[in-house]
Amino acid sequence: MDTVLPQKLSVFLADDDADDRLLFEEALMEVSGHVKLITAKNGEQLMDVLEKESPPVPHLIFLDLNMPIKNGFQCLEQIKKDDKYTGIPVVIFSTSCQKESIDEVYNKGADFYICKPDSFQKLKVLLQTVFTKNSQPLVTRPSREEFLLMA
């Protein structure tokens, strides 16, 4: 199930749950070893890392919605308003699967929405799907029907 990527991708994950960050990292490494993962435990920390010159701007950002200090909704809004982050796909990665939340982040410009799955294998499948869809630059955002990724 290893994805062959043309270059080492830089991926950011913001999630306040340490266990979810670790599980995500393990699944990501099994899906592809060609990824450098940088994690943040809240939205404020993510935005601080994004503003620094090093590490480089990520190829992809995964955002949890329910985080302390600065939540995923606020981060998404800030990322989408800043021209220097315009081309970075943002994938919402959240336990919240309420239609209202999904609609709100779609309207704010998120590229995909993943409801956190209940198994490691399903997480790997979803990450594989994201990397397959993200292997070509997103010329247009997916339709609302293709926005929610489920395993």
PDB file of C-alpha atoms in Angstrom:
ATOM      1  CA  MET A   1       0.000   0.000   0.000  1.00  0.00           C
ATOM      2  CA  ASP A   2       3.050   2.254  -0.264  1.00  0.00           C
ATOM      3  CA  THR A   3       2.402   5.340  -2.378  1.00  0.00           C
ATOM      4  CA  VAL A   4       5.246   6.388  -4.643  1.00  0.00           C
ATOM      5  CA  LEU A   5       5.579  10.155  -4.473  1.00  0.00           C
ATOM      6  CA  PRO A   6       7.888  12.186  -6.703  1.00  0.00           C
ATOM      7  CA  GLN A   7       9.416  14.109  -3.798  1.00  0.00           C
ATOM      8  CA  LYS A   8       9.391  14.201  -0.031  1.00  0.00           C
ATOM      9  CA  LEU A   9       6.203  15.977   0.964  1.00  0.00           C
ATOM     10  CA  SER A  10       5.929  18.224   3.978  1.00  0.00           C
ATOM     11  CA  VAL A  11       2.691  17.613   5.891  1.00  0.00           C
ATOM     12  CA  PHE A  12       1.425  19.520   8.924  1.00  0.00           C
ATOM     13  CA  LEU A  13      -1.041  18.109  11.432  1.00  0.00           C
ATOM     14  CA  ALA A  14      -2.732  20.181  14.140  1.00  0.00           C
ATOM     15  CA  ASP A  15      -4.518  18.037  16.727  1.00  0.00           C
ATOM     16  CA  ASP A  16      -4.736  18.491  20.492  1.00  0.00           C
ATOM     17  CA  ASP A  17      -4.997  14.738  21.177  1.00  0.00           C
ATOM     18  CA  ALA A  18      -1.511  13.210  21.564  1.00  0.00           C
ATOM     19  CA  ASP A  19      -2.809   9.683  20.879  1.00  0.00           C
ATOM     20  CA  ASP A  20      -4.485  10.833  17.655  1.00  0.00           C
ATOM     21  CA  ARG A  21      -1.262  12.559  16.551  1.00  0.00           C
ATOM     22  CA  LEU A  22       0.746   9.384  17.180  1.00  0.00           C
ATOM     23  CA  LEU A  23      -1.797   7.154  15.409  1.00  0.00           C
ATOM     24  CA  PHE A  24      -1.873   9.569  12.456  1.00  0.00           C
ATOM     25  CA  GLU A  25       1.923   9.572  12.235  1.00  0.00           C
ATOM     26  CA  GLU A  26       2.131   5.765  12.326  1.00  0.00           C
ATOM     27  CA  ALA A  27      -0.558   5.409   9.647  1.00  0.00           C
ATOM     28  CA  LEU A  28       1.083   8.063   7.499  1.00  0.00           C
ATOM     29  CA  MET A  29       4.468   6.336   7.663  1.00  0.00           C
ATOM     30  CA  GLU A  30       2.852   3.041   6.595  1.00  0.00           C
ATOM     31  CA  VAL A  31       1.069   4.729   3.697  1.00  0.00           C
ATOM     32  CA  SER A  32       4.183   6.570   2.550  1.00  0.00           C
ATOM     33  CA  GLY A  33       7.690   6.953   3.865  1.00  0.00           C
ATOM     34  CA  HIS A  34       8.140   9.975   1.573  1.00  0.00           C
ATOM     35  CA  VAL A  35       6.493  12.385   3.981  1.00  0.00           C
ATOM     36  CA  LYS A  36       7.924  14.699   6.606  1.00  0.00           C
ATOM     37  CA  LEU A  37       5.278  15.236   9.296  1.00  0.00           C
ATOM     38  CA  ILE A  38       5.272  18.300  11.526  1.00  0.00           C
ATOM     39  CA  THR A  39       2.714  18.324  14.328  1.00  0.00           C
ATOM     40  CA  ALA A  40       1.125  21.011  16.459  1.00  0.00           C
ATOM     41  CA  LYS A  41      -1.036  20.508  19.545  1.00  0.00           C
ATOM     42  CA  ASN A  42      -3.303  23.497  18.879  1.00  0.00           C
ATOM     43  CA  GLY A  43      -4.143  25.998  16.204  1.00  0.00           C
ATOM     44  CA  GLU A  44      -2.002  28.762  17.632  1.00  0.00           C
ATOM     45  CA  GLN A  45       1.056  26.521  17.553  1.00  0.00           C
ATOM     46  CA  LEU A  46       0.247  25.529  13.950  1.00  0.00           C
ATOM     47  CA  MET A  47       0.021  29.162  12.848  1.00  0.00           C
ATOM     48  CA  ASP A  48       3.309  29.953  14.644  1.00  0.00           C
ATOM     49  CA  VAL A  49       5.041  27.104  12.764  1.00  0.00           C
ATOM     50  CA  LEU A  50       3.512  28.238   9.453  1.00  0.00           C
ATOM     51  CA  GLU A  51       4.826  31.775   9.980  1.00  0.00           C
ATOM     52  CA  LYS A  52       8.425  30.640  10.507  1.00  0.00           C
ATOM     53  CA  GLU A  53      10.831  30.476   7.589  1.00  0.00           C
ATOM     54  CA  SER A  54      11.841  26.958   8.585  1.00  0.00           C
ATOM     55  CA  PRO A  55      10.309  24.429   8.168  1.00  0.00           C
ATOM     56  CA  PRO A  56       9.222  25.115   4.607  1.00  0.00           C
ATOM     57  CA  VAL A  57       5.581  25.797   3.786  1.00  0.00           C
ATOM     58  CA  PRO A  58       3.748  22.443   3.799  1.00  0.00           C
ATOM     59  CA  HIS A  59       2.311  20.658   0.783  1.00  0.00           C
ATOM     60  CA  LEU A  60      -0.747  19.631   2.837  1.00  0.00           C
ATOM     61  CA  ILE A  61      -2.323  20.582   6.188  1.00  0.00           C
ATOM     62  CA  PHE A  62      -4.545  18.347   8.335  1.00  0.00           C
ATOM     63  CA  LEU A  63      -6.638  20.259  10.881  1.00  0.00           C
ATOM     64  CA  ASP A  64      -8.632  19.027  13.850  1.00  0.00           C
ATOM     65  CA  LEU A  65     -11.618  21.284  14.517  1.00  0.00           C
ATOM     66  CA  ASN A  66     -11.954  21.072  18.283  1.00  0.00           C
ATOM     67  CA  MET A  67      -8.685  22.360  19.748  1.00  0.00           C
ATOM     68  CA  PRO A  68      -7.929  24.737  22.611  1.00  0.00           C
ATOM     69  CA  ILE A  69      -6.519  28.249  22.217  1.00  0.00           C
ATOM     70  CA  LYS A  70      -7.254  28.476  18.458  1.00  0.00           C
ATOM     71  CA  ASN A  71      -9.623  25.940  16.919  1.00  0.00           C
ATOM     72  CA  GLY A  72      -9.604  24.464  13.424  1.00  0.00           C
ATOM     73  CA  PHE A  73     -12.356  26.785  12.171  1.00  0.00           C
ATOM     74  CA  GLN A  74     -10.237  29.822  13.105  1.00  0.00           C
ATOM     75  CA  CYS A  75      -7.068  28.324  11.595  1.00  0.00           C
ATOM     76  CA  LEU A  76      -8.823  27.455   8.352  1.00  0.00           C
ATOM     77  CA  GLU A  77     -10.161  30.971   8.053  1.00  0.00           C
ATOM     78  CA  GLN A  78      -6.720  32.475   8.711  1.00  0.00           C
ATOM     79  CA  ILE A  79      -4.982  30.110   6.271  1.00  0.00           C
ATOM     80  CA  LYS A  80      -7.469  30.743   3.470  1.00  0.00           C
ATOM     81  CA  LYS A  81      -7.241  34.534   3.891  1.00  0.00           C
ATOM     82  CA  ASP A  82      -3.439  34.614   3.598  1.00  0.00           C
ATOM     83  CA  ASP A  83      -2.162  34.724   0.008  1.00  0.00           C
ATOM     84  CA  LYS A  84       1.057  32.883   0.863  1.00  0.00           C
ATOM     85  CA  TYR A  85      -0.968  29.766   1.805  1.00  0.00           C
ATOM     86  CA  THR A  86      -3.432  29.907  -1.097  1.00  0.00           C
ATOM     87  CA  GLY A  87      -2.207  26.761  -2.849  1.00  0.00           C
ATOM     88  CA  ILE A  88      -1.985  24.547   0.242  1.00  0.00           C
ATOM     89  CA  PRO A  89      -4.794  21.979   0.457  1.00  0.00           C
ATOM     90  CA  VAL A  90      -6.389  21.800   3.907  1.00  0.00           C
ATOM     91  CA  VAL A  91      -7.952  18.538   5.070  1.00  0.00           C
ATOM     92  CA  ILE A  92     -10.201  18.657   8.114  1.00  0.00           C
ATOM     93  CA  PHE A  93      -9.499  15.663  10.356  1.00  0.00           C
ATOM     94  CA  SER A  94     -12.067  15.647  13.153  1.00  0.00           C
ATOM     95  CA  THR A  95     -14.258  13.536  15.409  1.00  0.00           C
ATOM     96  CA  SER A  96     -17.051  16.009  14.701  1.00  0.00           C
ATOM     97  CA  CYS A  97     -19.077  14.673  11.789  1.00  0.00           C
ATOM     98  CA  GLN A  98     -22.016  17.022  12.120  1.00  0.00           C
ATOM     99  CA  LYS A  99     -23.436  18.303   8.858  1.00  0.00           C
ATOM    100  CA  GLU A 100     -23.253  21.899  10.124  1.00  0.00           C
ATOM    101  CA  SER A 101     -19.493  21.642  10.776  1.00  0.00           C
ATOM    102  CA  ILE A 102     -18.873  19.954   7.435  1.00  0.00           C
ATOM    103  CA  ASP A 103     -20.880  22.621   5.601  1.00  0.00           C
ATOM    104  CA  GLU A 104     -19.134  25.443   7.463  1.00  0.00           C
ATOM    105  CA  VAL A 105     -15.593  24.310   6.636  1.00  0.00           C
ATOM    106  CA  TYR A 106     -16.550  23.551   3.048  1.00  0.00           C
ATOM    107  CA  ASN A 107     -17.855  27.108   2.742  1.00  0.00           C
ATOM    108  CA  LYS A 108     -14.630  28.426   4.338  1.00  0.00           C
ATOM    109  CA  GLY A 109     -12.522  26.693   1.700  1.00  0.00           C
ATOM    110  CA  ALA A 110     -11.356  23.361   3.157  1.00  0.00           C
ATOM    111  CA  ASP A 111     -10.422  20.840   0.470  1.00  0.00           C
ATOM    112  CA  PHE A 112     -11.484  17.578   2.122  1.00  0.00           C
ATOM    113  CA  TYR A 113     -13.143  16.443   5.345  1.00  0.00           C
ATOM    114  CA  ILE A 114     -12.267  13.224   7.159  1.00  0.00           C
ATOM    115  CA  CYS A 115     -14.283  12.009  10.115  1.00  0.00           C
ATOM    116  CA  LYS A 116     -11.715  10.306  12.341  1.00  0.00           C
ATOM    117  CA  PRO A 117     -12.159   6.585  11.688  1.00  0.00           C
ATOM    118  CA  ASP A 118     -12.550   3.917  14.347  1.00  0.00           C
ATOM    119  CA  SER A 119      -9.631   1.757  13.196  1.00  0.00           C
ATOM    120  CA  PHE A 120      -6.007   2.077  12.171  1.00  0.00           C
ATOM    121  CA  GLN A 121      -6.683   0.283   8.865  1.00  0.00           C
ATOM    122  CA  LYS A 122      -9.476   2.712   7.944  1.00  0.00           C
ATOM    123  CA  LEU A 123      -7.192   5.639   8.756  1.00  0.00           C
ATOM    124  CA  LYS A 124      -4.566   4.255   6.379  1.00  0.00           C
ATOM    125  CA  VAL A 125      -7.190   3.884   3.624  1.00  0.00           C
ATOM    126  CA  LEU A 126      -8.341   7.483   4.112  1.00  0.00           C
ATOM    127  CA  LEU A 127      -4.782   8.836   4.066  1.00  0.00           C
ATOM    128  CA  GLN A 128      -4.084   6.828   0.920  1.00  0.00           C
ATOM    129  CA  THR A 129      -7.175   8.421  -0.638  1.00  0.00           C
ATOM    130  CA  VAL A 130      -6.035  11.930   0.286  1.00  0.00           C
ATOM    131  CA  PHE A 131      -2.560  11.374  -1.141  1.00  0.00           C
ATOM    132  CA  THR A 132      -3.980   9.841  -4.302  1.00  0.00           C
ATOM    133  CA  LYS A 133      -6.330  12.795  -4.786  1.00  0.00           C
ATOM    134  CA  ASN A 134      -3.536  15.218  -3.869  1.00  0.00           C
ATOM    135  CA  SER A 135      -0.957  13.691  -6.249  1.00  0.00           C
ATOM    136  CA  GLN A 136      -2.105  16.205  -8.863  1.00  0.00           C
ATOM    137  CA  PRO A 137      -2.496  19.866  -7.928  1.00  0.00           C
ATOM    138  CA  LEU A 138      -6.059  20.721  -7.000  1.00  0.00           C
ATOM    139  CA  VAL A 139      -7.195  22.860  -9.897  1.00  0.00           C
ATOM    140  CA  THR A 140     -10.690  23.087  -8.510  1.00  0.00           C
ATOM    141  CA  ARG A 141     -11.984  22.074  -5.138  1.00  0.00           C
ATOM    142  CA  PRO A 142     -14.013  18.897  -5.005  1.00  0.00           C
ATOM    143  CA  SER A 143     -17.766  19.241  -5.149  1.00  0.00           C
ATOM    144  CA  ARG A 144     -19.618  19.115  -1.831  1.00  0.00           C
ATOM    145  CA  GLU A 145     -20.526  15.469  -2.595  1.00  0.00           C
ATOM    146  CA  GLU A 146     -16.836  14.508  -2.950  1.00  0.00           C
ATOM    147  CA  PHE A 147     -15.665  16.643  -0.024  1.00  0.00           C
ATOM    148  CA  LEU A 148     -16.403  14.150   2.778  1.00  0.00           C
ATOM    149  CA  LEU A 149     -14.031  11.171   2.712  1.00  0.00           C
ATOM    150  CA  MET A 150     -15.252   8.023   4.437  1.00  0.00           C
ATOM    151  CA  ALA A 151     -13.681   4.587   4.858  1.00  0.00           C
TER     152      ALA A 151
END
